[in-house]
Every structure is written in C-alpha cells, then in structure tokens.
mmCIF file with all atom_site columns, C-alpha atoms and ligand atoms in Angstrom:
data_model
loop_
_atom_site.group_PDB
_atom_site.id
_atom_site.type_symbol
_atom_site.label_atom_id
_atom_site.label_alt_id
_atom_site.label_comp_id
_atom_site.label_asym_id
_atom_site.label_entity_id
_atom_site.label_seq_id
_atom_site.pdbx_PDB_ins_code
_atom_site.Cartn_x
_atom_site.Cartn_y
_atom_site.Cartn_z
_atom_site.occupancy
_atom_site.B_iso_or_equiv
_atom_site.pdbx_formal_charge
_atom_site.auth_seq_id
_atom_site.auth_comp_id
_atom_site.auth_asym_id
_atom_site.auth_atom_id
_atom_site.pdbx_PDB_model_num
ATOM   1   C  CA  . MET A 1 1   ? 33.638 -66.110 155.155 1.00 0.00 ? 167 MET A CA  1
ATOM   2   C  CA  . LYS A 1 2   ? 32.725 -62.390 154.425 1.00 0.00 ? 168 LYS A CA  1
ATOM   3   C  CA  . GLY A 1 3   ? 35.691 -61.017 156.815 1.00 0.00 ? 169 GLY A CA  1
ATOM   4   C  CA  . LEU A 1 4   ? 38.416 -62.527 154.605 1.00 0.00 ? 170 LEU A CA  1
ATOM   5   C  CA  . GLN A 1 5   ? 36.495 -60.788 151.261 1.00 0.00 ? 171 GLN A CA  1
ATOM   6   C  CA  . ILE A 1 6   ? 37.187 -57.609 152.226 1.00 0.00 ? 172 ILE A CA  1
ATOM   7   C  CA  . ILE A 1 7   ? 40.344 -57.844 153.716 1.00 0.00 ? 173 ILE A CA  1
ATOM   8   C  CA  . LYS A 1 8   ? 41.177 -59.592 150.401 1.00 0.00 ? 174 LYS A CA  1
ATOM   9   C  CA  . ASN A 1 9   ? 39.990 -56.988 148.416 1.00 0.00 ? 175 ASN A CA  1
ATOM   10  C  CA  . GLN A 1 10  ? 41.280 -53.890 150.428 1.00 0.00 ? 176 GLN A CA  1
ATOM   11  C  CA  . MET A 1 11  ? 44.712 -55.942 149.650 1.00 0.00 ? 177 MET A CA  1
ATOM   12  C  CA  . LYS A 1 12  ? 43.992 -55.543 146.228 1.00 0.00 ? 178 LYS A CA  1
ATOM   13  C  CA  . GLY A 1 13  ? 42.999 -52.133 146.143 1.00 0.00 ? 179 GLY A CA  1
ATOM   14  C  CA  . ILE A 1 14  ? 46.550 -51.484 148.046 1.00 0.00 ? 180 ILE A CA  1
ATOM   15  C  CA  . ALA A 1 15  ? 48.749 -53.529 145.447 1.00 0.00 ? 181 ALA A CA  1
ATOM   16  C  CA  . VAL A 1 16  ? 46.472 -51.567 142.474 1.00 0.00 ? 182 VAL A CA  1
ATOM   17  C  CA  . VAL A 1 17  ? 47.387 -48.116 144.261 1.00 0.00 ? 183 VAL A CA  1
ATOM   18  C  CA  . ALA A 1 18  ? 51.083 -48.947 145.113 1.00 0.00 ? 184 ALA A CA  1
ATOM   19  C  CA  . LEU A 1 19  ? 50.927 -50.083 141.361 1.00 0.00 ? 185 LEU A CA  1
ATOM   20  C  CA  . LEU A 1 20  ? 50.048 -46.419 139.908 1.00 0.00 ? 186 LEU A CA  1
ATOM   21  C  CA  . MET A 1 21  ? 52.352 -44.567 142.577 1.00 0.00 ? 187 MET A CA  1
ATOM   22  C  CA  . LEU A 1 22  ? 55.330 -46.777 141.058 1.00 0.00 ? 188 LEU A CA  1
ATOM   23  C  CA  . MET A 1 23  ? 54.206 -46.167 137.663 1.00 0.00 ? 189 MET A CA  1
ATOM   24  C  CA  . LEU A 1 24  ? 54.017 -42.122 138.017 1.00 0.00 ? 190 LEU A CA  1
ATOM   25  C  CA  . LEU A 1 25  ? 57.640 -42.350 140.048 1.00 0.00 ? 191 LEU A CA  1
ATOM   26  C  CA  . HIS A 1 26  ? 58.774 -43.783 136.825 1.00 0.00 ? 192 HIS A CA  1
ATOM   27  C  CA  . THR A 1 27  ? 57.660 -41.489 134.437 1.00 0.00 ? 193 THR A CA  1
ATOM   28  C  CA  . GLY A 1 28  ? 58.535 -38.397 136.786 1.00 0.00 ? 194 GLY A CA  1
ATOM   29  C  CA  . CYS A 1 29  ? 61.876 -39.208 136.634 1.00 0.00 ? 195 CYS A CA  1
ATOM   30  C  CA  . TYR A 1 30  ? 61.694 -39.434 133.003 1.00 0.00 ? 196 TYR A CA  1
ATOM   31  C  CA  . TYR A 1 31  ? 60.025 -36.278 132.902 1.00 0.00 ? 197 TYR A CA  1
ATOM   32  C  CA  . ASP A 1 32  ? 62.185 -34.663 135.110 1.00 0.00 ? 198 ASP A CA  1
ATOM   33  C  CA  . VAL A 1 33  ? 65.259 -34.953 132.835 1.00 0.00 ? 199 VAL A CA  1
ATOM   34  C  CA  . GLU A 1 34  ? 66.804 -31.377 132.069 1.00 0.00 ? 200 GLU A CA  1
ATOM   35  C  CA  . SER A 1 35  ? 67.657 -31.646 128.854 1.00 0.00 ? 201 SER A CA  1
ATOM   36  C  CA  . GLU A 1 36  ? 64.644 -32.948 128.118 1.00 0.00 ? 202 GLU A CA  1
ATOM   37  C  CA  . LEU A 1 37  ? 62.149 -30.054 130.191 1.00 0.00 ? 203 LEU A CA  1
ATOM   38  C  CA  . TYR A 1 38  ? 64.117 -27.580 128.757 1.00 0.00 ? 204 TYR A CA  1
ATOM   39  C  CA  . PRO A 1 39  ? 65.822 -28.605 125.236 1.00 0.00 ? 205 PRO A CA  1
ATOM   40  C  CA  . THR A 1 40  ? 67.480 -25.849 122.944 1.00 0.00 ? 206 THR A CA  1
ATOM   41  C  CA  . THR A 1 41  ? 66.138 -22.588 125.161 1.00 0.00 ? 207 THR A CA  1
ATOM   42  C  CA  . GLU A 1 42  ? 69.353 -21.734 126.599 1.00 0.00 ? 208 GLU A CA  1
ATOM   43  C  CA  . CYS A 1 43  ? 70.849 -18.725 124.878 1.00 0.00 ? 209 CYS A CA  1
ATOM   44  C  CA  . LEU A 1 44  ? 74.477 -17.603 125.965 1.00 0.00 ? 210 LEU A CA  1
ATOM   45  C  CA  . THR A 1 45  ? 74.760 -13.994 125.322 1.00 0.00 ? 211 THR A CA  1
ATOM   46  C  CA  . GLN A 1 46  ? 77.277 -13.120 127.689 1.00 0.00 ? 212 GLN A CA  1
ATOM   47  C  CA  . ASP A 1 47  ? 80.645 -11.804 127.345 1.00 0.00 ? 213 ASP A CA  1
ATOM   48  C  CA  . MET A 1 48  ? 80.897 -12.393 123.166 1.00 0.00 ? 214 MET A CA  1
ATOM   49  C  CA  . SER A 1 49  ? 83.674 -12.667 121.139 1.00 0.00 ? 215 SER A CA  1
ATOM   50  C  CA  . TYR A 1 50  ? 84.234 -11.421 117.633 1.00 0.00 ? 216 TYR A CA  1
ATOM   51  C  CA  . GLN A 1 51  ? 86.487 -14.481 117.456 1.00 0.00 ? 217 GLN A CA  1
ATOM   52  C  CA  . VAL A 1 52  ? 84.774 -17.064 119.078 1.00 0.00 ? 218 VAL A CA  1
ATOM   53  C  CA  . ASP A 1 53  ? 80.653 -16.245 118.639 1.00 0.00 ? 219 ASP A CA  1
ATOM   54  C  CA  . ILE A 1 54  ? 80.172 -13.475 116.263 1.00 0.00 ? 220 ILE A CA  1
ATOM   55  C  CA  . VAL A 1 55  ? 82.424 -14.531 113.103 1.00 0.00 ? 221 VAL A CA  1
ATOM   56  C  CA  . PRO A 1 56  ? 81.267 -18.285 112.752 1.00 0.00 ? 222 PRO A CA  1
ATOM   57  C  CA  . ILE A 1 57  ? 77.618 -16.927 112.396 1.00 0.00 ? 223 ILE A CA  1
ATOM   58  C  CA  . ILE A 1 58  ? 78.950 -14.521 109.737 1.00 0.00 ? 224 ILE A CA  1
ATOM   59  C  CA  . LYS A 1 59  ? 81.032 -16.891 108.165 1.00 0.00 ? 225 LYS A CA  1
ATOM   60  C  CA  . GLN A 1 60  ? 78.531 -19.193 107.910 1.00 0.00 ? 226 GLN A CA  1
ATOM   61  C  CA  . ASN A 1 61  ? 75.234 -17.287 106.958 1.00 0.00 ? 227 ASN A CA  1
ATOM   62  C  CA  . CYS A 1 62  ? 77.141 -14.395 104.871 1.00 0.00 ? 228 CYS A CA  1
ATOM   63  C  CA  . TYR A 1 63  ? 80.303 -15.119 103.830 1.00 0.00 ? 229 TYR A CA  1
ATOM   64  C  CA  . ALA A 1 64  ? 78.854 -16.818 100.563 1.00 0.00 ? 230 ALA A CA  1
ATOM   65  C  CA  . CYS A 1 65  ? 78.152 -13.633 99.038  1.00 0.00 ? 231 CYS A CA  1
ATOM   66  C  CA  . HIS A 1 66  ? 79.684 -11.091 101.433 1.00 0.00 ? 232 HIS A CA  1
ATOM   67  C  CA  . ASP A 1 67  ? 83.151 -12.226 101.759 1.00 0.00 ? 233 ASP A CA  1
ATOM   68  C  CA  . ALA A 1 68  ? 86.300 -10.370 100.232 1.00 0.00 ? 234 ALA A CA  1
ATOM   69  C  CA  . ALA A 1 69  ? 85.923 -12.111 97.147  1.00 0.00 ? 235 ALA A CA  1
ATOM   70  C  CA  . ASN A 1 70  ? 82.223 -12.162 97.148  1.00 0.00 ? 236 ASN A CA  1
ATOM   71  C  CA  . ASN A 1 71  ? 81.684 -8.571  98.192  1.00 0.00 ? 237 ASN A CA  1
ATOM   72  C  CA  . PHE A 1 72  ? 77.777 -8.591  96.269  1.00 0.00 ? 238 PHE A CA  1
ATOM   73  C  CA  . ALA A 1 73  ? 76.441 -5.759  96.166  1.00 0.00 ? 239 ALA A CA  1
ATOM   74  C  CA  . GLY A 1 74  ? 79.836 -3.981  96.863  1.00 0.00 ? 240 GLY A CA  1
ATOM   75  C  CA  . ILE A 1 75  ? 79.434 -5.649  100.817 1.00 0.00 ? 241 ILE A CA  1
ATOM   76  C  CA  . THR A 1 76  ? 82.339 -7.066  102.842 1.00 0.00 ? 242 THR A CA  1
ATOM   77  C  CA  . LEU A 1 77  ? 81.769 -8.580  105.957 1.00 0.00 ? 243 LEU A CA  1
ATOM   78  C  CA  . GLU A 1 78  ? 84.900 -9.692  106.369 1.00 0.00 ? 244 GLU A CA  1
ATOM   79  C  CA  . GLY A 1 79  ? 87.198 -8.824  108.683 1.00 0.00 ? 245 GLY A CA  1
ATOM   80  C  CA  . HIS A 1 80  ? 86.709 -6.525  111.747 1.00 0.00 ? 246 HIS A CA  1
ATOM   81  C  CA  . GLY A 1 81  ? 86.915 -3.370  110.314 1.00 0.00 ? 247 GLY A CA  1
ATOM   82  C  CA  . ASN A 1 82  ? 84.551 -4.190  107.595 1.00 0.00 ? 248 ASN A CA  1
ATOM   83  C  CA  . LEU A 1 83  ? 81.713 -5.718  109.542 1.00 0.00 ? 249 LEU A CA  1
ATOM   84  C  CA  . LYS A 1 84  ? 82.136 -2.633  111.915 1.00 0.00 ? 250 LYS A CA  1
ATOM   85  C  CA  . ARG A 1 85  ? 81.462 -0.130  109.361 1.00 0.00 ? 251 ARG A CA  1
ATOM   86  C  CA  . TYR A 1 86  ? 77.506 -2.487  109.159 1.00 0.00 ? 252 TYR A CA  1
ATOM   87  C  CA  . VAL A 1 87  ? 77.211 -2.279  112.421 1.00 0.00 ? 253 VAL A CA  1
ATOM   88  C  CA  . GLU A 1 88  ? 77.687 1.390   112.906 1.00 0.00 ? 254 GLU A CA  1
ATOM   89  C  CA  . ASN A 1 89  ? 75.134 2.177   109.986 1.00 0.00 ? 255 ASN A CA  1
ATOM   90  C  CA  . GLY A 1 90  ? 72.375 -0.220  112.147 1.00 0.00 ? 256 GLY A CA  1
ATOM   91  C  CA  . GLU A 1 91  ? 72.428 -2.170  108.673 1.00 0.00 ? 257 GLU A CA  1
ATOM   92  C  CA  . LEU A 1 92  ? 74.050 -5.183  110.125 1.00 0.00 ? 258 LEU A CA  1
ATOM   93  C  CA  . LEU A 1 93  ? 70.819 -5.634  112.625 1.00 0.00 ? 259 LEU A CA  1
ATOM   94  C  CA  . SER A 1 94  ? 68.070 -4.057  110.476 1.00 0.00 ? 260 SER A CA  1
ATOM   95  C  CA  . VAL A 1 95  ? 68.724 -7.086  107.626 1.00 0.00 ? 261 VAL A CA  1
ATOM   96  C  CA  . VAL A 1 96  ? 69.266 -10.132 110.383 1.00 0.00 ? 262 VAL A CA  1
ATOM   97  C  CA  . GLN A 1 97  ? 66.498 -8.613  112.037 1.00 0.00 ? 263 GLN A CA  1
ATOM   98  C  CA  . HIS A 1 98  ? 64.342 -8.181  108.760 1.00 0.00 ? 264 HIS A CA  1
ATOM   99  C  CA  . VAL A 1 99  ? 63.009 -4.492  109.529 1.00 0.00 ? 265 VAL A CA  1
ATOM   100 C  CA  . THR A 1 100 ? 60.965 -3.197  107.174 1.00 0.00 ? 266 THR A CA  1
ATOM   101 C  CA  . GLY A 1 101 ? 63.218 -0.947  104.461 1.00 0.00 ? 267 GLY A CA  1
ATOM   102 C  CA  . PHE A 1 102 ? 66.139 -3.120  104.421 1.00 0.00 ? 268 PHE A CA  1
ATOM   103 C  CA  . SER A 1 103 ? 67.120 -6.156  102.408 1.00 0.00 ? 269 SER A CA  1
ATOM   104 C  CA  . PRO A 1 104 ? 66.361 -8.956  104.494 1.00 0.00 ? 270 PRO A CA  1
ATOM   105 C  CA  . MET A 1 105 ? 69.686 -11.391 105.057 1.00 0.00 ? 271 MET A CA  1
ATOM   106 C  CA  . PRO A 1 106 ? 70.579 -13.660 105.005 1.00 0.00 ? 272 PRO A CA  1
ATOM   107 C  CA  . LYS A 1 107 ? 69.286 -13.314 100.991 1.00 0.00 ? 273 LYS A CA  1
ATOM   108 C  CA  . ASN A 1 108 ? 66.940 -16.290 99.813  1.00 0.00 ? 274 ASN A CA  1
ATOM   109 C  CA  . ALA A 1 109 ? 67.764 -18.503 102.747 1.00 0.00 ? 275 ALA A CA  1
ATOM   110 C  CA  . ALA A 1 110 ? 66.104 -18.513 106.468 1.00 0.00 ? 276 ALA A CA  1
ATOM   111 C  CA  . LYS A 1 111 ? 66.248 -15.753 108.947 1.00 0.00 ? 277 LYS A CA  1
ATOM   112 C  CA  . LEU A 1 112 ? 69.013 -16.595 111.223 1.00 0.00 ? 278 LEU A CA  1
ATOM   113 C  CA  . LEU A 1 113 ? 68.466 -18.358 114.606 1.00 0.00 ? 279 LEU A CA  1
ATOM   114 C  CA  . ASP A 1 114 ? 66.594 -16.086 117.312 1.00 0.00 ? 280 ASP A CA  1
ATOM   115 C  CA  . CYS A 1 115 ? 69.799 -17.340 119.330 1.00 0.00 ? 281 CYS A CA  1
ATOM   116 C  CA  . GLU A 1 116 ? 72.425 -16.264 116.281 1.00 0.00 ? 282 GLU A CA  1
ATOM   117 C  CA  . ILE A 1 117 ? 71.038 -12.720 116.549 1.00 0.00 ? 283 ILE A CA  1
ATOM   118 C  CA  . GLU A 1 118 ? 70.556 -12.453 120.192 1.00 0.00 ? 284 GLU A CA  1
ATOM   119 C  CA  . LYS A 1 119 ? 74.388 -13.000 120.672 1.00 0.00 ? 285 LYS A CA  1
ATOM   120 C  CA  . ILE A 1 120 ? 75.271 -10.468 117.402 1.00 0.00 ? 286 ILE A CA  1
ATOM   121 C  CA  . GLU A 1 121 ? 72.764 -7.312  119.553 1.00 0.00 ? 287 GLU A CA  1
ATOM   122 C  CA  . ALA A 1 122 ? 74.724 -8.541  122.692 1.00 0.00 ? 288 ALA A CA  1
ATOM   123 C  CA  . TRP A 1 123 ? 78.305 -7.980  120.821 1.00 0.00 ? 289 TRP A CA  1
ATOM   124 C  CA  . ILE A 1 124 ? 76.864 -4.589  119.005 1.00 0.00 ? 290 ILE A CA  1
ATOM   125 C  CA  . GLU A 1 125 ? 75.516 -3.398  122.655 1.00 0.00 ? 291 GLU A CA  1
ATOM   126 C  CA  . LYS A 1 126 ? 79.094 -3.476  123.827 1.00 0.00 ? 292 LYS A CA  1
ATOM   127 C  CA  . GLY A 1 127 ? 80.627 -1.878  121.462 1.00 0.00 ? 293 GLY A CA  1
ATOM   128 C  CA  . ALA A 1 128 ? 81.656 -4.490  118.326 1.00 0.00 ? 294 ALA A CA  1
ATOM   129 C  CA  . PRO A 1 129 ? 84.655 -5.282  120.005 1.00 0.00 ? 295 PRO A CA  1
ATOM   130 C  CA  . ASP A 1 130 ? 87.263 -6.698  118.296 1.00 0.00 ? 296 ASP A CA  1
ATOM   131 C  CA  . ASN A 1 131 ? 88.123 -9.374  120.537 1.00 0.00 ? 297 ASN A CA  1
HETATM 132 C  C1  . HEC B 2 .   ? 72.952 -15.390 98.769  1.00 0.00 ? 29  HEC B C1  1
HETATM 133 C  C2  . HEC B 2 .   ? 73.836 -13.958 98.897  1.00 0.00 ? 29  HEC B C2  1
HETATM 134 C  C3  . HEC B 2 .   ? 73.823 -13.235 99.674  1.00 0.00 ? 29  HEC B C3  1
HETATM 135 C  C4  . HEC B 2 .   ? 73.757 -13.766 101.066 1.00 0.00 ? 29  HEC B C4  1
HETATM 136 C  C5  . HEC B 2 .   ? 74.225 -15.385 101.206 1.00 0.00 ? 29  HEC B C5  1
HETATM 137 C  C6  . HEC B 2 .   ? 74.166 -12.439 102.187 1.00 0.00 ? 29  HEC B C6  1
HETATM 138 N  N1  . HEC B 2 .   ? 73.525 -11.947 101.241 1.00 0.00 ? 29  HEC B N1  1
HETATM 139 FE FE1 . HEC B 2 .   ? 73.661 -9.411  102.396 1.00 0.00 ? 29  HEC B FE1 1
HETATM 140 N  N2  . HEC B 2 .   ? 73.390 -8.758  100.118 1.00 0.00 ? 29  HEC B N2  1
HETATM 141 C  C7  . HEC B 2 .   ? 73.185 -9.701  99.015  1.00 0.00 ? 29  HEC B C7  1
HETATM 142 C  C8  . HEC B 2 .   ? 72.396 -8.649  97.918  1.00 0.00 ? 29  HEC B C8  1
HETATM 143 C  C9  . HEC B 2 .   ? 72.674 -9.445  96.455  1.00 0.00 ? 29  HEC B C9  1
HETATM 144 C  C10 . HEC B 2 .   ? 72.354 -7.199  98.624  1.00 0.00 ? 29  HEC B C10 1
HETATM 145 C  C11 . HEC B 2 .   ? 72.087 -6.159  97.610  1.00 0.00 ? 29  HEC B C11 1
HETATM 146 C  C12 . HEC B 2 .   ? 70.266 -6.022  97.944  1.00 0.00 ? 29  HEC B C12 1
HETATM 147 C  C13 . HEC B 2 .   ? 69.885 -7.007  97.893  1.00 0.00 ? 29  HEC B C13 1
HETATM 148 O  O1  . HEC B 2 .   ? 69.818 -7.368  96.504  1.00 0.00 ? 29  HEC B O1  1
HETATM 149 O  O2  . HEC B 2 .   ? 69.332 -7.065  98.158  1.00 0.00 ? 29  HEC B O2  1
HETATM 150 C  C14 . HEC B 2 .   ? 72.700 -7.377  99.464  1.00 0.00 ? 29  HEC B C14 1
HETATM 151 C  C15 . HEC B 2 .   ? 72.640 -6.358  100.910 1.00 0.00 ? 29  HEC B C15 1
HETATM 152 C  C16 . HEC B 2 .   ? 72.877 -6.342  102.080 1.00 0.00 ? 29  HEC B C16 1
HETATM 153 C  C17 . HEC B 2 .   ? 73.133 -5.278  102.751 1.00 0.00 ? 29  HEC B C17 1
HETATM 154 C  C18 . HEC B 2 .   ? 72.707 -3.593  102.446 1.00 0.00 ? 29  HEC B C18 1
HETATM 155 C  C19 . HEC B 2 .   ? 71.181 -4.201  103.016 1.00 0.00 ? 29  HEC B C19 1
HETATM 156 C  C20 . HEC B 2 .   ? 70.343 -2.797  101.930 1.00 0.00 ? 29  HEC B C20 1
HETATM 157 O  O3  . HEC B 2 .   ? 69.294 -2.971  102.638 1.00 0.00 ? 29  HEC B O3  1
HETATM 158 O  O4  . HEC B 2 .   ? 70.851 -2.088  101.510 1.00 0.00 ? 29  HEC B O4  1
HETATM 159 C  C21 . HEC B 2 .   ? 73.551 -5.680  104.536 1.00 0.00 ? 29  HEC B C21 1
HETATM 160 C  C22 . HEC B 2 .   ? 74.165 -5.326  105.329 1.00 0.00 ? 29  HEC B C22 1
HETATM 161 C  C23 . HEC B 2 .   ? 74.232 -7.022  104.328 1.00 0.00 ? 29  HEC B C23 1
HETATM 162 N  N3  . HEC B 2 .   ? 73.838 -7.603  102.439 1.00 0.00 ? 29  HEC B N3  1
HETATM 163 C  C24 . HEC B 2 .   ? 73.911 -8.003  105.128 1.00 0.00 ? 29  HEC B C24 1
HETATM 164 C  C25 . HEC B 2 .   ? 74.011 -9.388  105.115 1.00 0.00 ? 29  HEC B C25 1
HETATM 165 C  C26 . HEC B 2 .   ? 74.404 -10.442 106.648 1.00 0.00 ? 29  HEC B C26 1
HETATM 166 C  C27 . HEC B 2 .   ? 74.527 -10.039 107.329 1.00 0.00 ? 29  HEC B C27 1
HETATM 167 C  C28 . HEC B 2 .   ? 74.254 -11.626 106.192 1.00 0.00 ? 29  HEC B C28 1
HETATM 168 C  C29 . HEC B 2 .   ? 74.394 -12.524 106.098 1.00 0.00 ? 29  HEC B C29 1
HETATM 169 C  C30 . HEC B 2 .   ? 73.352 -12.618 107.722 1.00 0.00 ? 29  HEC B C30 1
HETATM 170 C  C31 . HEC B 2 .   ? 74.103 -11.708 104.496 1.00 0.00 ? 29  HEC B C31 1
HETATM 171 N  N4  . HEC B 2 .   ? 73.791 -10.176 103.858 1.00 0.00 ? 29  HEC B N4  1
HETATM 172 C  C32 . HEC B 2 .   ? 73.875 -12.724 103.671 1.00 0.00 ? 29  HEC B C32 1
HETATM 173 C  C33 . HEC B 2 .   ? 73.466 -10.893 98.950  1.00 0.00 ? 29  HEC B C33 1
HETATM 174 C  C34 . HEC B 2 .   ? 73.342 -11.524 99.798  1.00 0.00 ? 29  HEC B C34 1
#
C-alpha cells in the first residue's frame, strides 16, 4: 500500500513538471516572435536617396513653413539645390539635432525621430547627392 502511494506521488510530480515544461515552451515561442522582440529598433540608413528617403521627411516636417510658397525666414528647403545650401552651411543637421545656438526645428513641434535624423546624417555623409 505504501509503495503504491509513493509511485502515485511520483507520477503526480512528473505530471506537474511536464505541465510546467509545456507552459515554458509555449511562452518561449510567444516571446521568440522577432517583431515583438525588436519592435521598431531597426533603422536602415544605407544608400539613402534624396527622392525616396530625404524628401518625404523634409516634406512632412518642414514644407509647411519652408517650401517655395511658405519660405519662412526666407528659407526654402524645397528642391535639391535649396536643401543642399543648408547642408553645406551645416544648418540643416544642427537645427534637427537641436544643437545649441541654432533654432530647433521643426519649430514648435516634436524633434524628428532618431531614425529620420540618422537617415539625413547618412545622406549628408555621402555628399548629399541628388539621387
Ligand atoms: C512652423 C513653421 C516651421 C517649421 C515646421 C519649420 N521651420 Fe525652420 N524656421 C521657421 C522660422 C520661423 C525660422 C526663423 C527662426 C526662428 O524663428 O526660430 C526658421 C528657421 C530655420 C533655419 C535657420 C536656423 C537658424 O538657426 O537660423 C533652418 C535651417 C530651418 N528653419 C530648417 C528647418 C527644417 C529642416 C525643418 C523641418 C525639420 C523646419 N525648419 C521646420 C519656421 C519653421
């Protein structure tokens, strides 16, 4: 009778361990979903294109005040030649990075996303091509 009780208890123990392992396996799979592990940390900055990568950022965040029609403070960022002028004098990067001594841009709005700034930096590093 006592022997049977011990075996019963052992089997209970094994069942509990098996159940725990199943639960662990299950949650393990859940947390291994890549998009949940690394949600939005990836920022692609290779081969930046003026047309495809840079214009959309500037258009969305700066054109309201600095396109050809609304050239606040006499500054137009529309068109490659116009934007490049502010690349070359260092102001474009300084204003979006909120460097002290420059007026932080976009004015009265949230700072650009890190990834957007990184894209602009990468494009400038390649010589700010008209591509
Ligand atoms: C809501 C309007 C507005 C938006 C949006 C805006 N700017 Fe400006 N920007 C201004 C005004 C006004 C000035 C003149 C300086 C000031 O008043 O701060 C200025 C000045 C600047 C200057 C000269 C900076 C200096 O220190 O003299 C640069 C460069 C510039 N903006 C770039 C940008 C860029 C790049 C964006 C988008 C990321 C942007 N701006 C978005 C209104 C705006």
